[in-house]
Amino acid sequence: MGSLNKIQLIGKLGQDAEIRTASTGNTFLSFSIATEKYTNKGKEPLWHNDIQFWSQKNKPDALEKLAPYMSKGTQIYVEGALDYYKDKNGVKKVIIKAYNIELLGNKSDNKLADPNATTGGSVLDQEPVRKSEEPPF
């Protein structure tokens, strides 16, 4: 039998996504999201603090187009896999490497959205939104 390394999360961004550059020169978006964990005491936030979305070779400007839409409080769907790296001290750090991100709503939306719902077109094909405007979907 084979194995499977897949993660699917729906949550809200804990901070604005940040474009970073790795030591290899490749760029990626770094962000965290909060999901909900249900316990016998009720709902509690569960933070996923190290999520990375790497640029695709055929779309080098994709991160710059996506980043303005990924502000604190925005609800997103993330699909990816667990991975790890070793930090400067040689300590193994677990991360989530995202390979699919869908924007589900802005911070004023309170309902959970269907991860299969469409946003009316790819955000990567639209002009970036300034902080004072709402996304065009």
PDB file of C-alpha atoms in Angstrom:
ATOM      1  CA  MET A   1       0.000   0.000   0.000  1.00  0.00           C
ATOM      2  CA  GLY A   2       1.236   3.520  -0.838  1.00  0.00           C
ATOM      3  CA  SER A   3       1.250   6.571   1.359  1.00  0.00           C
ATOM      4  CA  LEU A   4      -0.464   9.941   1.304  1.00  0.00           C
ATOM      5  CA  ASN A   5       0.782  13.343   2.454  1.00  0.00           C
ATOM      6  CA  LYS A   6      -2.084  15.797   1.990  1.00  0.00           C
ATOM      7  CA  ILE A   7      -3.509  18.606   4.110  1.00  0.00           C
ATOM      8  CA  GLN A   8      -6.684  20.609   3.520  1.00  0.00           C
ATOM      9  CA  LEU A   9      -7.489  23.592   5.730  1.00  0.00           C
ATOM     10  CA  ILE A  10     -10.130  26.313   5.785  1.00  0.00           C
ATOM     11  CA  GLY A  11      -9.333  29.192   8.075  1.00  0.00           C
ATOM     12  CA  LYS A  12      -8.659  32.887   8.420  1.00  0.00           C
ATOM     13  CA  LEU A  13      -5.313  34.550   7.848  1.00  0.00           C
ATOM     14  CA  GLY A  14      -3.657  35.592  11.103  1.00  0.00           C
ATOM     15  CA  GLN A  15      -1.606  38.315   9.407  1.00  0.00           C
ATOM     16  CA  ASP A  16      -0.970  39.727   5.955  1.00  0.00           C
ATOM     17  CA  ALA A  17       0.890  37.263   3.725  1.00  0.00           C
ATOM     18  CA  GLU A  18       4.545  38.146   3.225  1.00  0.00           C
ATOM     19  CA  ILE A  19       6.654  37.541   0.119  1.00  0.00           C
ATOM     20  CA  ARG A  20      10.003  36.032   1.105  1.00  0.00           C
ATOM     21  CA  THR A  21      13.083  34.873  -0.754  1.00  0.00           C
ATOM     22  CA  ALA A  22      14.820  31.597   0.117  1.00  0.00           C
ATOM     23  CA  SER A  23      18.596  31.197   0.142  1.00  0.00           C
ATOM     24  CA  THR A  24      18.212  29.527  -3.280  1.00  0.00           C
ATOM     25  CA  GLY A  25      16.763  32.761  -4.701  1.00  0.00           C
ATOM     26  CA  ASN A  26      13.251  31.322  -5.139  1.00  0.00           C
ATOM     27  CA  THR A  27      10.352  33.369  -3.786  1.00  0.00           C
ATOM     28  CA  PHE A  28       7.374  32.215  -1.749  1.00  0.00           C
ATOM     29  CA  LEU A  29       4.415  33.561   0.231  1.00  0.00           C
ATOM     30  CA  SER A  30       4.618  32.962   3.959  1.00  0.00           C
ATOM     31  CA  PHE A  31       1.480  33.125   6.104  1.00  0.00           C
ATOM     32  CA  SER A  32      -0.409  31.642   9.035  1.00  0.00           C
ATOM     33  CA  ILE A  33      -4.065  30.705   9.406  1.00  0.00           C
ATOM     34  CA  ALA A  34      -6.340  29.915  12.310  1.00  0.00           C
ATOM     35  CA  THR A  35      -8.812  27.050  12.194  1.00  0.00           C
ATOM     36  CA  GLU A  36     -11.165  25.841  14.924  1.00  0.00           C
ATOM     37  CA  LYS A  37     -10.634  22.855  17.166  1.00  0.00           C
ATOM     38  CA  TYR A  38     -13.632  21.432  18.999  1.00  0.00           C
ATOM     39  CA  THR A  39     -13.111  20.257  22.566  1.00  0.00           C
ATOM     40  CA  ASN A  40     -15.420  19.421  25.451  1.00  0.00           C
ATOM     41  CA  LYS A  41     -14.997  23.089  26.480  1.00  0.00           C
ATOM     42  CA  GLY A  42     -16.203  24.356  23.090  1.00  0.00           C
ATOM     43  CA  LYS A  43     -14.379  25.841  20.125  1.00  0.00           C
ATOM     44  CA  GLU A  44     -10.734  26.828  20.430  1.00  0.00           C
ATOM     45  CA  PRO A  45      -8.448  28.374  17.821  1.00  0.00           C
ATOM     46  CA  LEU A  46      -5.800  26.136  16.306  1.00  0.00           C
ATOM     47  CA  TRP A  47      -2.933  28.028  14.664  1.00  0.00           C
ATOM     48  CA  HIS A  48      -0.983  26.812  11.640  1.00  0.00           C
ATOM     49  CA  ASN A  49       1.950  29.211  11.749  1.00  0.00           C
ATOM     50  CA  ASP A  50       4.302  28.183   8.971  1.00  0.00           C
ATOM     51  CA  ILE A  51       2.576  27.828   5.599  1.00  0.00           C
ATOM     52  CA  GLN A  52       4.502  28.453   2.393  1.00  0.00           C
ATOM     53  CA  PHE A  53       3.155  28.899  -1.134  1.00  0.00           C
ATOM     54  CA  TRP A  54       5.981  28.815  -3.700  1.00  0.00           C
ATOM     55  CA  SER A  55       5.914  30.555  -7.057  1.00  0.00           C
ATOM     56  CA  GLN A  56       5.385  28.396 -10.108  1.00  0.00           C
ATOM     57  CA  LYS A  57       8.008  28.487 -12.852  1.00  0.00           C
ATOM     58  CA  ASN A  58       5.444  29.338 -15.516  1.00  0.00           C
ATOM     59  CA  LYS A  59       3.941  32.209 -13.443  1.00  0.00           C
ATOM     60  CA  PRO A  60       6.842  34.138 -11.891  1.00  0.00           C
ATOM     61  CA  ASP A  61       4.715  37.197 -11.013  1.00  0.00           C
ATOM     62  CA  ALA A  62       1.888  35.182  -9.415  1.00  0.00           C
ATOM     63  CA  LEU A  63       2.961  35.909  -5.840  1.00  0.00           C
ATOM     64  CA  GLU A  64       2.972  39.672  -6.397  1.00  0.00           C
ATOM     65  CA  LYS A  65      -0.554  39.455  -7.816  1.00  0.00           C
ATOM     66  CA  LEU A  66      -1.862  37.206  -5.046  1.00  0.00           C
ATOM     67  CA  ALA A  67      -0.308  38.905  -1.999  1.00  0.00           C
ATOM     68  CA  PRO A  68      -2.579  42.021  -1.942  1.00  0.00           C
ATOM     69  CA  TYR A  69      -5.632  39.768  -1.601  1.00  0.00           C
ATOM     70  CA  MET A  70      -4.205  37.854   1.362  1.00  0.00           C
ATOM     71  CA  SER A  71      -4.697  40.247   4.252  1.00  0.00           C
ATOM     72  CA  LYS A  72      -5.332  39.477   7.914  1.00  0.00           C
ATOM     73  CA  GLY A  73      -8.818  38.055   8.495  1.00  0.00           C
ATOM     74  CA  THR A  74      -9.387  36.822   4.927  1.00  0.00           C
ATOM     75  CA  GLN A  75     -10.863  33.322   4.822  1.00  0.00           C
ATOM     76  CA  ILE A  76      -8.939  30.911   2.581  1.00  0.00           C
ATOM     77  CA  TYR A  77      -8.792  27.272   1.581  1.00  0.00           C
ATOM     78  CA  VAL A  78      -5.305  25.751   1.575  1.00  0.00           C
ATOM     79  CA  GLU A  79      -4.369  22.429   0.036  1.00  0.00           C
ATOM     80  CA  GLY A  80      -0.853  21.156   0.499  1.00  0.00           C
ATOM     81  CA  ALA A  81       1.482  18.685   2.147  1.00  0.00           C
ATOM     82  CA  LEU A  82       3.631  18.452   5.263  1.00  0.00           C
ATOM     83  CA  ASP A  83       7.303  19.107   4.676  1.00  0.00           C
ATOM     84  CA  TYR A  84      10.281  20.099   6.787  1.00  0.00           C
ATOM     85  CA  TYR A  85      13.542  21.956   6.699  1.00  0.00           C
ATOM     86  CA  LYS A  86      16.455  22.389   9.065  1.00  0.00           C
ATOM     87  CA  ASP A  87      17.011  25.838  10.517  1.00  0.00           C
ATOM     88  CA  LYS A  88      20.404  27.508  11.014  1.00  0.00           C
ATOM     89  CA  ASN A  89      20.952  25.476  14.196  1.00  0.00           C
ATOM     90  CA  GLY A  90      20.122  22.161  12.519  1.00  0.00           C
ATOM     91  CA  VAL A  91      16.714  21.854  14.227  1.00  0.00           C
ATOM     92  CA  LYS A  92      14.041  20.192  12.063  1.00  0.00           C
ATOM     93  CA  LYS A  93      11.019  22.490  11.508  1.00  0.00           C
ATOM     94  CA  VAL A  94       7.703  21.183  10.152  1.00  0.00           C
ATOM     95  CA  ILE A  95       5.908  23.364   7.584  1.00  0.00           C
ATOM     96  CA  ILE A  96       2.902  23.130   5.310  1.00  0.00           C
ATOM     97  CA  LYS A  97       3.824  23.563   1.635  1.00  0.00           C
ATOM     98  CA  ALA A  98       0.693  24.798  -0.096  1.00  0.00           C
ATOM     99  CA  TYR A  99       0.135  23.964  -3.748  1.00  0.00           C
ATOM    100  CA  ASN A 100      -3.425  25.301  -4.026  1.00  0.00           C
ATOM    101  CA  ILE A 101      -4.963  28.384  -2.412  1.00  0.00           C
ATOM    102  CA  GLU A 102      -8.515  29.626  -2.884  1.00  0.00           C
ATOM    103  CA  LEU A 103      -9.823  32.864  -1.446  1.00  0.00           C
ATOM    104  CA  LEU A 104     -13.208  32.219   0.163  1.00  0.00           C
ATOM    105  CA  GLY A 105     -14.129  35.558   1.672  1.00  0.00           C
ATOM    106  CA  ASN A 106     -12.937  38.677   3.386  1.00  0.00           C
ATOM    107  CA  LYS A 107     -12.679  39.374   7.111  1.00  0.00           C
ATOM    108  CA  SER A 108     -16.277  40.613   7.317  1.00  0.00           C
ATOM    109  CA  ASP A 109     -17.634  37.207   6.205  1.00  0.00           C
ATOM    110  CA  ASN A 110     -18.593  35.013   9.165  1.00  0.00           C
ATOM    111  CA  LYS A 111     -19.828  31.869   7.429  1.00  0.00           C
ATOM    112  CA  LEU A 112     -17.707  28.929   6.338  1.00  0.00           C
ATOM    113  CA  ALA A 113     -17.557  28.558   2.589  1.00  0.00           C
ATOM    114  CA  ASP A 114     -17.500  25.472   0.426  1.00  0.00           C
ATOM    115  CA  PRO A 115     -13.886  24.734  -0.667  1.00  0.00           C
ATOM    116  CA  ASN A 116     -15.264  23.671  -4.062  1.00  0.00           C
ATOM    117  CA  ALA A 117     -16.927  27.042  -4.645  1.00  0.00           C
ATOM    118  CA  THR A 118     -15.474  29.238  -7.346  1.00  0.00           C
ATOM    119  CA  THR A 119     -14.437  32.839  -6.911  1.00  0.00           C
ATOM    120  CA  GLY A 120     -15.513  33.896 -10.386  1.00  0.00           C
ATOM    121  CA  GLY A 121     -12.098  33.558 -12.007  1.00  0.00           C
ATOM    122  CA  SER A 122      -8.514  33.327 -10.955  1.00  0.00           C
ATOM    123  CA  VAL A 123      -7.225  36.080  -8.709  1.00  0.00           C
ATOM    124  CA  LEU A 124      -3.947  35.776 -10.575  1.00  0.00           C
ATOM    125  CA  ASP A 125      -5.647  37.080 -13.733  1.00  0.00           C
ATOM    126  CA  GLN A 126      -7.049  40.192 -12.030  1.00  0.00           C
ATOM    127  CA  GLU A 127      -5.456  43.497 -11.104  1.00  0.00           C
ATOM    128  CA  PRO A 128      -4.334  43.815  -7.461  1.00  0.00           C
ATOM    129  CA  VAL A 129      -6.741  45.500  -5.071  1.00  0.00           C
ATOM    130  CA  ARG A 130      -5.620  48.381  -2.948  1.00  0.00           C
ATOM    131  CA  LYS A 131      -6.146  47.966   0.806  1.00  0.00           C
ATOM    132  CA  SER A 132      -9.186  50.299   0.821  1.00  0.00           C
ATOM    133  CA  GLU A 133     -11.086  48.379  -1.878  1.00  0.00           C
ATOM    134  CA  GLU A 134     -12.921  45.077  -1.821  1.00  0.00           C
ATOM    135  CA  PRO A 135     -11.801  42.231  -4.138  1.00  0.00           C
ATOM    136  CA  PRO A 136     -13.828  42.082  -7.371  1.00  0.00           C
ATOM    137  CA  PHE A 137     -15.505  38.727  -6.656  1.00  0.00           C
TER     138      PHE A 137
END
